[in-house]
Coordinates of N, CA, C and O and ligand atoms in Angstrom, one line a residue:
M1 N 0.9 -1.3 0.1 CA 0.1 -0.1 -0.3 C 1.0 1.5 -0.1 O 1.9 1.3 0.5
I2 N 0.5 2.4 -0.9 CA 1.4 3.4 -1.0 C 0.6 4.3 0.4 O -0.3 4.5 0.6
T3 N 1.8 4.9 1.3 CA 1.2 5.6 2.2 C 2.3 7.2 1.8 O 3.2 7.0 1.6
V4 N 1.2 8.3 1.9 CA 2.0 9.6 1.7 C 2.1 10.1 3.1 O 1.0 10.3 3.8
H5 N 3.2 10.5 3.6 CA 3.6 11.2 4.9 C 3.2 12.7 4.8 O 4.2 13.4 4.1
H6 N 2.1 13.0 4.7 CA 1.5 14.4 4.3 C 1.6 15.6 5.9 O 1.2 15.2 6.9
L7 N 2.5 16.5 5.3 CA 2.5 17.6 6.3 C 1.5 18.5 6.0 O 1.4 19.1 4.6
N8 N 0.7 19.1 6.7 CA -0.3 20.3 6.4 C 0.2 21.7 5.8 O 1.6 22.0 6.0
N9 N -0.5 22.0 4.8 CA -0.1 23.3 3.9 C 1.7 22.9 3.5 O 2.6 23.8 3.7
S10 N 1.6 21.9 2.5 CA 3.2 21.7 2.0 C 3.2 21.1 0.8 O 2.0 20.7 -0.1
R11 N 4.2 20.8 0.1 CA 4.1 20.6 -1.5 C 3.5 19.1 -1.4 O 3.6 18.4 -2.4
S12 N 3.4 18.5 -0.3 CA 2.6 16.7 -0.1 C 1.4 16.9 -0.9 O 1.1 16.1 -1.5
Q13 N 0.8 18.2 -1.1 CA -0.5 18.2 -1.6 C -0.4 17.6 -3.2 O -1.0 17.1 -3.6
R14 N 0.8 18.1 -3.8 CA 1.1 17.5 -5.2 C 1.1 16.1 -5.5 O 0.8 15.8 -6.6
V15 N 1.8 15.5 -4.3 CA 1.7 14.1 -4.8 C 0.4 13.6 -4.6 O -0.1 12.4 -5.1
L16 N -0.6 14.1 -3.6 CA -1.7 13.5 -3.4 C -2.7 13.9 -4.9 O -3.5 13.2 -5.4
W17 N -2.3 15.1 -5.5 CA -2.9 15.4 -6.8 C -2.4 14.3 -7.7 O -3.6 13.6 -8.4
L18 N -1.4 13.9 -7.9 CA -0.8 13.0 -8.6 C -1.6 11.4 -8.5 O -1.9 11.1 -9.3
L19 N -1.7 11.1 -7.3 CA -2.3 9.8 -6.7 C -3.7 10.0 -7.2 O -4.3 8.7 -7.7
E20 N -4.3 11.0 -7.1 CA -5.6 11.0 -7.4 C -5.9 11.0 -9.3 O -6.7 10.3 -9.6
E21 N -5.0 11.6 -9.8 CA -4.9 11.5 -11.4 C -4.6 10.2 -11.9 O -5.3 9.9 -12.8
L22 N -3.9 9.5 -11.0 CA -3.2 7.8 -11.4 C -4.4 7.3 -10.9 O -4.5 5.8 -11.2
E23 N -5.4 7.5 -10.2 CA -6.5 6.7 -9.7 C -5.8 5.5 -8.9 O -6.6 4.5 -8.9
L24 N -5.0 5.9 -8.0 CA -4.2 4.9 -7.2 C -4.6 4.8 -5.7 O -5.1 5.6 -5.2
P25 N -4.8 3.5 -5.2 CA -5.1 3.4 -3.8 C -4.1 3.9 -2.9 O -2.7 3.6 -3.2
Y26 N -4.3 4.7 -1.9 CA -3.2 5.2 -1.1 C -3.8 5.2 0.3 O -5.1 5.7 0.6
E27 N -3.0 5.5 1.3 CA -3.3 6.3 2.5 C -2.5 7.4 2.9 O -1.2 7.5 2.2
I28 N -3.0 8.0 3.7 CA -2.3 9.3 4.3 C -2.0 9.2 5.6 O -2.8 9.0 6.5
R29 N -0.9 9.8 6.2 CA -0.5 9.7 7.6 C -0.2 11.0 7.6 O 0.7 11.8 6.9
K30 N -1.0 11.8 8.5 CA -0.8 13.4 8.5 C 0.1 13.6 9.9 O 0.2 13.1 11.0
Y31 N 0.9 14.9 9.5 CA 1.4 15.3 10.4 C 1.2 16.8 10.5 O 0.9 17.3 9.4
Q32 N 1.3 17.3 11.3 CA 0.9 18.9 11.6 C 2.0 19.8 12.0 O 3.1 19.2 12.9
R33 N 2.2 20.8 11.1 CA 3.6 21.6 11.6 C 3.4 22.3 13.0 O 2.4 22.5 13.4
D34 N 4.6 22.5 13.7 CA 4.4 23.2 14.9 C 3.9 24.7 14.7 O 4.6 25.2 13.7
P35 N 2.9 25.2 15.6 CA 2.2 26.4 15.1 C 2.9 27.6 15.2 O 2.9 28.8 14.3
K36 N 4.1 27.6 16.0 CA 5.0 28.7 16.3 C 6.1 28.8 15.1 O 6.6 29.6 14.6
T37 N 6.7 27.7 15.0 CA 8.1 27.5 14.0 C 7.6 27.1 12.7 O 8.2 27.3 11.7
M38 N 6.7 26.3 12.5 CA 6.1 26.1 11.3 C 7.1 24.8 10.6 O 6.8 24.4 9.7
L39 N 7.7 24.3 11.7 CA 8.4 23.2 11.2 C 7.6 21.9 11.5 O 6.6 22.0 12.1
A40 N 8.3 20.9 10.7 CA 7.6 19.6 10.8 C 7.9 18.9 12.2 O 8.7 19.0 12.9
P41 N 7.0 17.8 12.6 CA 7.2 17.3 14.0 C 8.3 16.1 13.9 O 8.5 15.9 12.7
P42 N 8.9 15.9 15.0 CA 10.0 15.1 15.1 C 9.7 13.7 14.4 O 10.5 12.8 13.9
E43 N 8.5 13.4 14.4 CA 8.0 11.8 14.2 C 8.5 11.7 12.5 O 8.7 10.6 12.0
L44 N 8.5 13.0 11.8 CA 8.7 12.8 10.2 C 10.2 12.2 10.2 O 10.5 11.5 9.2
L45 N 11.2 12.5 11.0 CA 12.8 12.0 11.2 C 12.4 10.6 11.3 O 13.9 10.1 10.6
Q46 N 11.4 9.8 11.9 CA 11.4 8.4 11.8 C 11.1 7.6 10.4 O 11.3 6.7 10.2
V47 N 10.5 8.6 9.7 CA 10.1 8.2 8.2 C 11.4 8.2 7.3 O 11.6 7.5 6.5
H48 N 12.1 9.5 7.6 CA 13.2 9.7 6.7 C 14.0 10.7 7.2 O 13.6 11.7 7.9
P49 N 15.5 10.7 7.1 CA 16.5 11.6 7.6 C 16.4 13.0 7.6 O 16.7 13.9 8.4
L50 N 15.7 13.4 6.3 CA 15.6 14.8 6.1 C 14.2 15.5 7.1 O 14.3 16.8 7.4
G51 N 13.3 14.6 7.4 CA 12.4 15.1 8.4 C 11.4 16.0 7.8 O 11.0 16.9 8.5
K52 N 11.3 16.1 6.5 CA 10.3 17.0 5.7 C 9.2 16.1 5.0 O 9.6 14.8 4.9
S53 N 8.2 16.9 4.4 CA 7.5 16.5 3.6 C 7.3 16.9 2.2 O 7.8 17.9 2.3
P54 N 7.0 16.3 1.1 CA 6.5 14.6 1.2 C 7.4 13.6 1.6 O 8.7 13.8 0.9
V55 N 6.9 12.4 1.9 CA 8.0 11.2 1.8 C 6.6 10.3 1.7 O 5.5 10.3 2.1
L56 N 7.1 9.4 0.5 CA 6.1 8.3 0.4 C 6.7 7.0 0.6 O 8.0 6.8 0.4
T57 N 6.0 5.9 1.3 CA 6.4 4.5 1.4 C 5.6 3.9 0.9 O 4.5 4.0 0.4
D58 N 6.3 2.7 0.2 CA 5.5 1.8 -0.8 C 6.2 0.7 -0.8 O 7.2 0.5 -0.9
D59 N 5.4 -0.4 -0.6 CA 6.0 -1.9 -0.7 C 7.6 -1.9 -0.1 O 8.6 -2.8 -1.1
G60 N 8.1 -1.6 1.1 CA 9.3 -1.5 1.5 C 10.1 -0.6 1.0 O 11.4 -0.5 1.4
V61 N 9.8 0.5 0.1 CA 10.7 1.4 -0.5 C 10.4 2.7 0.2 O 9.1 3.0 0.2
T62 N 11.1 3.7 0.5 CA 11.1 5.1 0.7 C 11.5 5.9 0.1 O 12.5 5.7 -0.2
V63 N 10.8 7.1 -0.5 CA 11.2 7.9 -1.2 C 11.0 9.4 -0.5 O 9.7 9.9 -0.4
A64 N 11.8 10.4 -0.8 CA 11.5 11.7 -0.4 C 11.9 12.4 -1.6 O 12.2 12.1 -2.7
E65 N 11.5 13.9 -1.4 CA 11.9 14.9 -2.6 C 10.9 14.7 -3.5 O 10.4 13.6 -4.3
S66 N 10.0 15.8 -3.6 CA 8.8 15.5 -4.3 C 8.9 15.0 -5.7 O 8.2 14.5 -6.5
G67 N 10.0 15.8 -6.4 CA 10.0 15.4 -7.9 C 10.5 13.9 -8.1 O 10.1 13.3 -9.0
A68 N 11.2 13.6 -7.1 CA 11.5 11.9 -7.1 C 10.2 11.0 -6.9 O 10.3 10.1 -7.4
I69 N 9.5 11.6 -5.9 CA 8.2 10.9 -5.7 C 7.4 10.9 -7.2 O 6.8 9.9 -7.4
V70 N 7.4 11.7 -7.7 CA 6.4 12.1 -9.0 C 7.3 11.1 -10.1 O 6.4 10.0 -10.7
E71 N 8.6 11.0 -10.2 CA 9.1 10.1 -11.2 C 8.9 8.7 -10.8 O 8.7 7.7 -11.8
Y72 N 9.1 8.3 -9.6 CA 8.7 7.0 -9.1 C 7.5 6.5 -9.3 O 7.1 5.2 -9.7
L73 N 6.4 7.3 -8.9 CA 5.1 7.0 -9.1 C 4.9 6.8 -10.7 O 4.0 5.6 -11.1
L74 N 5.2 7.6 -11.5 CA 4.9 7.5 -13.0 C 5.6 6.5 -13.6 O 5.0 5.6 -14.3
E75 N 6.7 6.1 -13.0 CA 7.7 5.2 -13.7 C 7.2 3.8 -13.2 O 6.8 2.9 -14.1
R76 N 6.7 3.3 -11.9 CA 6.1 2.4 -11.6 C 4.7 2.1 -11.8 O 4.4 1.0 -11.9
Y77 N 3.9 3.1 -11.8 CA 2.5 2.7 -11.7 C 1.8 3.8 -13.0 O 0.6 3.6 -13.2
G78 N 2.6 4.3 -13.8 CA 2.1 5.3 -14.9 C 1.6 4.7 -16.1 O 0.5 5.3 -16.9
A79 N 2.1 3.8 -16.4 CA 1.9 2.9 -17.5 C 1.7 3.9 -18.8 O 0.7 3.8 -19.7
G80 N 2.8 4.7 -19.0 CA 3.0 5.6 -20.0 C 2.0 7.1 -19.7 O 1.7 7.9 -20.8
R81 N 1.1 7.1 -18.6 CA 0.2 8.2 -18.6 C 1.0 9.2 -18.0 O 1.9 9.1 -17.4
L82 N 0.8 10.7 -18.2 CA 1.3 11.7 -17.7 C 2.8 12.1 -18.5 O 3.1 13.4 -18.5
A83 N 3.6 11.3 -18.6 CA 5.0 11.6 -18.7 C 5.1 11.2 -20.3 O 4.9 10.1 -20.6
P84 N 5.4 12.3 -21.0 CA 5.8 12.1 -22.4 C 7.0 11.4 -22.6 O 7.7 11.4 -21.6
Q85 N 7.0 10.7 -23.7 CA 8.1 9.9 -24.1 C 9.5 10.7 -24.1 O 9.5 11.5 -24.3
K86 N 10.6 9.6 -23.6 CA 11.7 10.3 -23.2 C 12.5 10.5 -24.9 O 12.0 10.1 -25.8
G87 N 13.0 11.8 -24.8 CA 14.0 12.4 -25.8 C 12.8 13.1 -26.7 O 13.4 13.8 -27.8
T88 N 11.8 13.7 -26.4 CA 10.9 14.3 -27.2 C 11.0 16.0 -26.3 O 11.2 16.1 -25.3
P89 N 10.5 16.8 -27.1 CA 10.4 18.2 -26.7 C 9.3 18.3 -25.6 O 9.7 19.0 -24.7
E90 N 8.6 17.6 -25.7 CA 7.2 17.5 -24.4 C 7.9 16.9 -23.4 O 7.6 17.5 -22.2
R91 N 8.7 15.9 -23.5 CA 9.5 15.5 -22.2 C 10.3 16.5 -21.5 O 10.3 16.5 -20.3
L92 N 10.9 17.5 -22.4 CA 11.9 18.3 -22.0 C 10.9 19.2 -21.1 O 11.4 19.9 -19.9
R93 N 9.7 19.7 -21.5 CA 8.8 20.7 -21.1 C 8.3 20.0 -19.6 O 8.1 20.5 -18.6
F94 N 8.1 18.6 -19.6 CA 7.6 17.9 -18.4 C 8.8 18.1 -17.5 O 8.3 18.4 -16.1
T95 N 10.2 17.9 -17.8 CA 11.3 17.8 -16.9 C 11.3 19.3 -16.3 O 11.4 19.6 -14.9
Y96 N 11.0 20.2 -17.2 CA 11.5 21.7 -16.7 C 10.3 22.0 -15.6 O 10.5 22.5 -14.5
W97 N 8.8 21.8 -15.8 CA 8.0 21.8 -14.9 C 7.9 21.1 -13.8 O 7.9 21.6 -12.6
L98 N 8.2 19.7 -13.8 CA 8.5 19.2 -12.5 C 9.6 19.8 -11.7 O 9.2 19.7 -10.4
H99 N 10.7 20.0 -12.3 CA 11.8 20.8 -11.5 C 11.4 22.1 -11.1 O 11.8 22.6 -10.0
F100 N 10.8 23.1 -11.7 CA 10.1 24.2 -11.4 C 9.3 24.2 -10.1 O 9.6 25.1 -9.4
A101 N 8.5 23.1 -10.2 CA 7.5 23.0 -9.2 C 8.2 22.8 -7.8 O 7.7 23.5 -6.5
E102 N 9.3 22.2 -7.6 CA 9.9 22.1 -6.3 C 11.2 23.0 -6.1 O 11.8 23.0 -5.3
G103 N 11.6 23.7 -7.3 CA 12.8 24.6 -7.2 C 12.3 25.8 -7.0 O 12.2 26.6 -5.9
S104 N 11.9 26.7 -8.0 CA 11.5 28.1 -7.9 C 10.2 28.2 -7.6 O 9.9 29.4 -6.9
A105 N 9.4 27.6 -7.6 CA 8.2 27.8 -7.2 C 8.0 27.8 -5.3 O 8.9 27.0 -4.9
K106 N 7.1 28.7 -4.9 CA 7.3 28.8 -3.8 C 6.3 27.8 -2.8 O 5.5 27.5 -3.2
C107 N 7.1 27.5 -1.7 CA 6.3 26.8 -0.5 C 6.1 27.5 0.7 O 7.3 28.4 0.9
S108 N 5.4 27.6 1.7 CA 5.3 28.2 3.0 C 6.4 28.1 4.0 O 6.9 28.8 4.7
Q109 N 6.9 26.9 3.6 CA 8.2 27.1 4.8 C 9.6 25.9 3.8 O 9.0 25.0 3.2
Ligands
GSH1 N1 12.8 19.7 -1.9 C1 11.8 19.1 -1.0 C2 11.5 20.0 0.0 C3 10.8 19.5 1.2 C4 10.6 20.5 2.1 O1 11.0 21.5 2.4 N2 9.1 20.3 2.6 C5 8.6 21.3 3.4 C6 7.1 21.6 3.2 S1 6.8 22.2 1.6 C7 8.7 21.0 5.0 O2 8.8 19.7 5.2 N3 9.1 21.9 5.9 C8 8.8 21.7 7.2 C9 10.1 21.5 7.8 O3 11.1 22.0 6.9 O4 10.3 21.3 8.8 C10 10.7 18.5 -2.0 O5 10.7 19.0 -3.1 O6 10.2 17.4 -1.5

């Protein structure tokens, strides 16, 4: 079973969107930011040493970094959906926006 370790108001939302688009079954484990510091709770450190969200666990595999999670899900479950064929201009645009979303686009923390 895919588990999304989801922090409130975070990039983790993008992983949930993708799972919905792919119509995959998954569960959400929720974590709340500290209201003063806005940091993730220490429990997330037990899932991955970065202690940040999103983190995805699936069948004994743990994946952090939203871009890596997107690539993992599309490679394992996409069956050709959503990711254009490698070597095409469309794929380059896909790669650009994938990295933009976790790079230059802003997150609250
Ligand atoms: N590059 C990482 C960034 C992860 C990250 O910074 N997540 C933020 C939420 S958007 C977080 O967990 N913040 C709480 C903290 O740093 O304690 C990714 O794309 O997944």
